[in-house]
Coordinates of C-alpha atoms in Angstrom, one line a residue:
M15 CA 113.8 106.1 103.5
Q16 CA 112.2 104.6 100.7
T17 CA 110.1 101.1 101.1
P18 CA 110.4 97.8 99.1
A19 CA 107.9 96.4 96.6
P20 CA 105.9 94.0 97.4
W21 CA 102.9 96.4 99.2
T22 CA 101.6 93.2 101.2
S23 CA 101.1 90.2 99.7
T24 CA 100.8 89.2 96.4
L25 CA 96.8 87.9 96.8
A26 CA 96.2 91.8 98.2
L27 CA 98.3 92.7 94.5
M28 CA 96.4 90.2 93.0
L29 CA 93.0 91.9 94.2
R30 CA 94.1 95.3 94.2
L31 CA 94.4 95.2 89.9
A32 CA 91.5 92.9 89.7
L33 CA 89.6 95.8 91.2
A34 CA 91.2 97.5 88.9
A35 CA 90.3 95.3 85.9
V36 CA 86.4 96.2 86.7
V37 CA 86.5 99.4 87.6
L38 CA 88.5 100.5 84.2
A39 CA 85.7 98.6 82.7
A40 CA 83.2 100.5 84.1
L41 CA 84.3 104.1 83.7
T42 CA 85.4 102.5 79.7
S43 CA 82.0 102.0 79.0
D44 CA 80.1 105.5 80.5
A45 CA 83.3 107.1 78.5
V46 CA 82.5 105.3 75.3
H47 CA 78.2 106.0 75.7
A48 CA 79.2 109.3 76.7
A49 CA 80.9 109.9 73.8
R50 CA 78.0 108.5 71.5
D51 CA 76.3 111.4 73.1
G52 CA 78.6 113.8 72.5
L53 CA 79.0 114.4 76.3
L54 CA 82.5 112.9 76.5
A55 CA 84.0 115.8 78.5
Q56 CA 81.2 116.0 80.9
D57 CA 81.4 112.0 81.8
V58 CA 85.2 112.8 82.9
S59 CA 83.6 116.3 84.9
Y60 CA 82.5 114.0 87.7
F61 CA 83.6 113.9 91.4
T62 CA 82.6 109.7 90.9
N63 CA 84.7 109.2 87.4
Q64 CA 87.6 110.8 88.0
S65 CA 88.2 109.4 92.2
N66 CA 87.7 105.7 90.4
A67 CA 90.3 107.1 87.9
M68 CA 92.6 107.5 90.7
L69 CA 92.1 104.3 91.6
V70 CA 92.9 102.4 88.6
V71 CA 96.0 104.5 88.5
L72 CA 97.7 104.3 91.5
A73 CA 96.8 99.9 91.6
V74 CA 98.6 99.7 88.3
A75 CA 101.4 102.1 89.1
T76 CA 102.4 100.8 92.6
A77 CA 102.4 96.3 91.1
W78 CA 105.3 98.0 88.7
M79 CA 107.4 100.2 90.9
A80 CA 110.3 98.2 92.0
V81 CA 110.5 101.1 94.9
L82 CA 107.1 102.3 96.4
P83 CA 107.2 106.2 97.3
R84 CA 108.2 107.1 100.4
R85 CA 104.6 108.4 101.1
I86 CA 102.7 106.0 99.6
D87 CA 100.8 105.8 102.8
D88 CA 98.9 109.2 102.2
L89 CA 98.1 108.8 98.4
R90 CA 96.6 105.7 99.2
G91 CA 94.6 107.3 101.7
A92 CA 93.6 110.1 99.6
V93 CA 92.4 107.6 96.8
A94 CA 90.6 106.1 99.7
F95 CA 89.2 108.9 100.7
Y96 CA 88.2 110.5 97.5
L97 CA 85.9 106.8 97.2
V98 CA 84.6 106.6 100.4
M99 CA 83.3 110.3 99.9
T100 CA 81.6 109.1 96.2
G101 CA 79.9 106.2 97.9
L102 CA 78.4 108.7 100.6
V103 CA 77.7 111.4 98.7
Y104 CA 76.2 110.1 95.7
A105 CA 73.8 108.0 98.1
L106 CA 72.8 111.1 100.4
L107 CA 72.6 114.0 98.1
V108 CA 72.8 112.3 94.6
A109 CA 70.9 109.2 94.0
P110 CA 66.6 109.1 95.0
L111 CA 66.2 107.7 97.9
S112 CA 64.1 104.5 95.8
E113 CA 67.6 103.8 94.3
L114 CA 69.0 102.9 98.3
G115 CA 68.5 99.6 98.3
R116 CA 67.8 99.1 94.6
W117 CA 70.8 96.7 92.3
D118 CA 69.0 97.2 89.2
I119 CA 71.1 100.8 88.7
G120 CA 73.4 99.0 86.0
W121 CA 76.5 97.6 86.7
Q122 CA 78.4 100.0 85.9
G123 CA 76.8 102.6 89.1
I124 CA 77.4 99.5 91.4
V125 CA 81.1 99.3 90.3
L126 CA 81.5 102.7 91.3
H127 CA 79.3 103.7 93.4
R128 CA 79.7 100.9 95.8
L129 CA 82.2 98.4 94.9
A130 CA 85.0 100.5 94.6
P131 CA 84.2 102.5 97.4
L132 CA 83.5 99.6 99.9
A133 CA 86.4 97.9 98.3
A134 CA 89.2 100.9 98.9
L135 CA 88.1 101.5 102.8
A136 CA 88.4 97.5 103.4
D137 CA 91.9 97.7 102.0
W138 CA 92.7 101.2 104.1
L139 CA 91.9 99.0 106.6
L140 CA 93.8 96.1 106.6
T141 CA 96.7 97.2 105.0
P142 CA 99.5 97.5 107.4
R143 CA 100.7 101.4 108.0
R144 CA 104.4 101.6 106.7
G145 CA 105.4 104.5 109.9
P146 CA 104.1 107.0 111.5
A147 CA 101.1 109.4 109.8
R148 CA 101.8 113.1 109.5
R149 CA 98.5 115.1 110.8
T150 CA 98.9 117.5 108.3
R151 CA 98.2 114.8 105.7
I152 CA 94.7 115.8 105.9
L153 CA 95.3 119.0 104.5
W154 CA 96.5 117.7 101.3
W155 CA 94.0 115.2 101.1
L156 CA 91.0 118.6 101.4
A157 CA 93.3 120.0 98.3
Y158 CA 92.0 118.4 95.7
P159 CA 88.2 118.1 97.1
L160 CA 88.0 121.9 97.0
A161 CA 90.0 123.1 93.5
Y162 CA 87.0 120.6 92.0
L163 CA 84.5 122.8 93.4
A164 CA 85.8 125.8 92.7
L165 CA 87.1 124.1 88.6
T166 CA 83.4 123.0 88.3
W167 CA 81.4 126.2 89.3
I168 CA 84.1 128.1 87.1
R169 CA 83.4 125.9 84.2
G170 CA 79.9 125.9 85.3
A171 CA 79.8 129.8 84.6
I172 CA 81.3 129.0 81.3
T173 CA 79.4 126.4 79.5
G174 CA 75.9 126.4 82.5
W175 CA 76.8 123.0 83.5
Y176 CA 77.0 121.6 86.6
P177 CA 77.7 117.7 86.8
Y178 CA 75.5 117.5 90.5
A179 CA 72.2 119.1 91.0
F180 CA 73.5 120.2 94.6
L181 CA 76.5 123.2 92.9
D182 CA 74.4 124.7 90.4
P183 CA 73.6 127.8 91.1
T184 CA 70.5 128.7 88.6
V185 CA 68.6 126.0 90.4
A186 CA 68.0 127.7 93.5
G187 CA 70.4 131.0 93.8
W188 CA 73.5 130.9 95.5
G189 CA 72.4 130.4 99.5
P190 CA 71.1 127.0 99.3
V191 CA 74.0 125.4 97.4
L192 CA 76.3 127.6 99.6
V193 CA 74.7 126.2 102.4
T194 CA 74.8 122.8 101.1
V195 CA 78.6 123.2 100.0
L196 CA 79.9 123.6 103.7
V197 CA 78.0 120.8 105.3
V198 CA 79.8 118.5 102.2
L199 CA 82.8 120.2 103.1
A200 CA 82.0 119.5 106.6
A201 CA 81.9 116.1 106.0
F202 CA 84.6 115.8 104.2
V203 CA 86.6 116.7 107.2
A204 CA 84.9 114.6 109.3
V205 CA 85.4 111.6 107.1
G206 CA 88.2 112.2 106.2
T207 CA 90.3 112.9 109.9
L208 CA 88.3 109.9 110.4
M209 CA 89.8 108.1 107.6
H210 CA 93.7 109.5 109.2
L211 CA 92.9 107.9 111.7
I212 CA 91.5 104.2 111.4
G213 CA 94.2 103.7 108.7
G214 CA 95.8 100.2 108.8
R215 CA 94.0 99.1 111.7
L216 CA 92.1 96.0 111.5
A217 CA 96.4 95.4 110.2
R218 CA 97.6 96.0 113.9
G219 CA 100.4 94.4 114.6
A220 CA 101.6 93.6 111.1
G221 CA 103.3 96.8 110.2
E222 CA 103.6 100.2 112.5
P223 CA 103.6 98.5 116.3
D224 CA 101.0 100.7 118.2
R225 CA 102.0 103.5 120.6
R226 CA 102.8 101.1 123.8
T227 CA 104.7 98.8 121.5
R228 CA 107.0 100.8 120.5
A229 CA 107.5 102.6 124.0
R230 CA 108.4 99.2 125.9
T231 CA 111.0 98.8 122.7
R232 CA 112.8 101.5 123.3
G233 CA 112.3 101.5 127.9
H234 CA 114.7 97.7 126.6
R235 CA 117.0 99.0 124.5
S236 CA 117.9 101.8 127.0
A237 CA 118.3 99.1 129.4
S238 CA 120.7 97.1 127.3
E239 CA 122.7 100.3 126.6
V240 CA 123.5 100.9 130.6
G241 CA 123.9 98.1 131.4
P242 CA 124.1 95.0 134.1
G243 CA 123.7 97.5 137.3
P244 CA 126.2 96.9 140.3
A245 CA 126.4 93.4 141.6
Q246 CA 123.5 92.9 145.1
P247 CA 124.9 91.9 148.4

C-alpha cells in the first residue's frame, strides 16, 4: 500500500528543500567553473557530485508527489548512505590531513563534503520509518558504488583520467589500488549495515513501533478476539 504525502512535517520538508537549494548552488558553481576549463565531463564523474545530485533530485521529486513510492525508505537510505560515505572517503582518503580541521576550503567544498553528508545522516535518523526494512536492501544500496567503480576503471582505461588517486592504477600499479578498494568496499558494507539498522532510531515512537510494542499489540488483539473466559465462582 502506498503512503500519502507529506513525507513528515512541513518544517522538515522546507528544511530538505532549503538544503537541496544550497547543494544545487554548490554543484552549479562547480560545474560552471569546470565548464570554463573544459572539464565538465570530469566534474560530473566525481562520486561526490553524483551523490549530492541524488539528494537534490530526491528532495524536489518527493516534495511534489501526491503519493510517495512504497519503498521510499530504501531510496532515502541509499542517498543518505552515499552521502555519508562521500564525507568519510573524502576525509580519510582524498583530502590532505591539514585540511580536516580547516574551514577555508571554499563554500562548495564545505557544502558538498561536510554539510550535505551530516544533514542526510541527521534526516535518516530523525525521520520515522514507514515499515519494516528488508535486509536485502543493503545489497541494492551497494549496486551503485560497484557500478561506479567498474565504470570509472573502464573510462580511466580509455581516457587515462581517474577522478580519485586511490583508484588510479597508473600511479603505483594495480596491487595497492585493489588493496585500497577492498578496504573501502569493506567500509561501505559496514557503514551500509549500520545505516540500515539506525534508520529512524531517533524518531522511535513517531513512526514504526518497536518489536516489543508490536508483540504486545498482537497479544491484546488475540485476547480480545478470544473473548472473556468462563465466569469464576
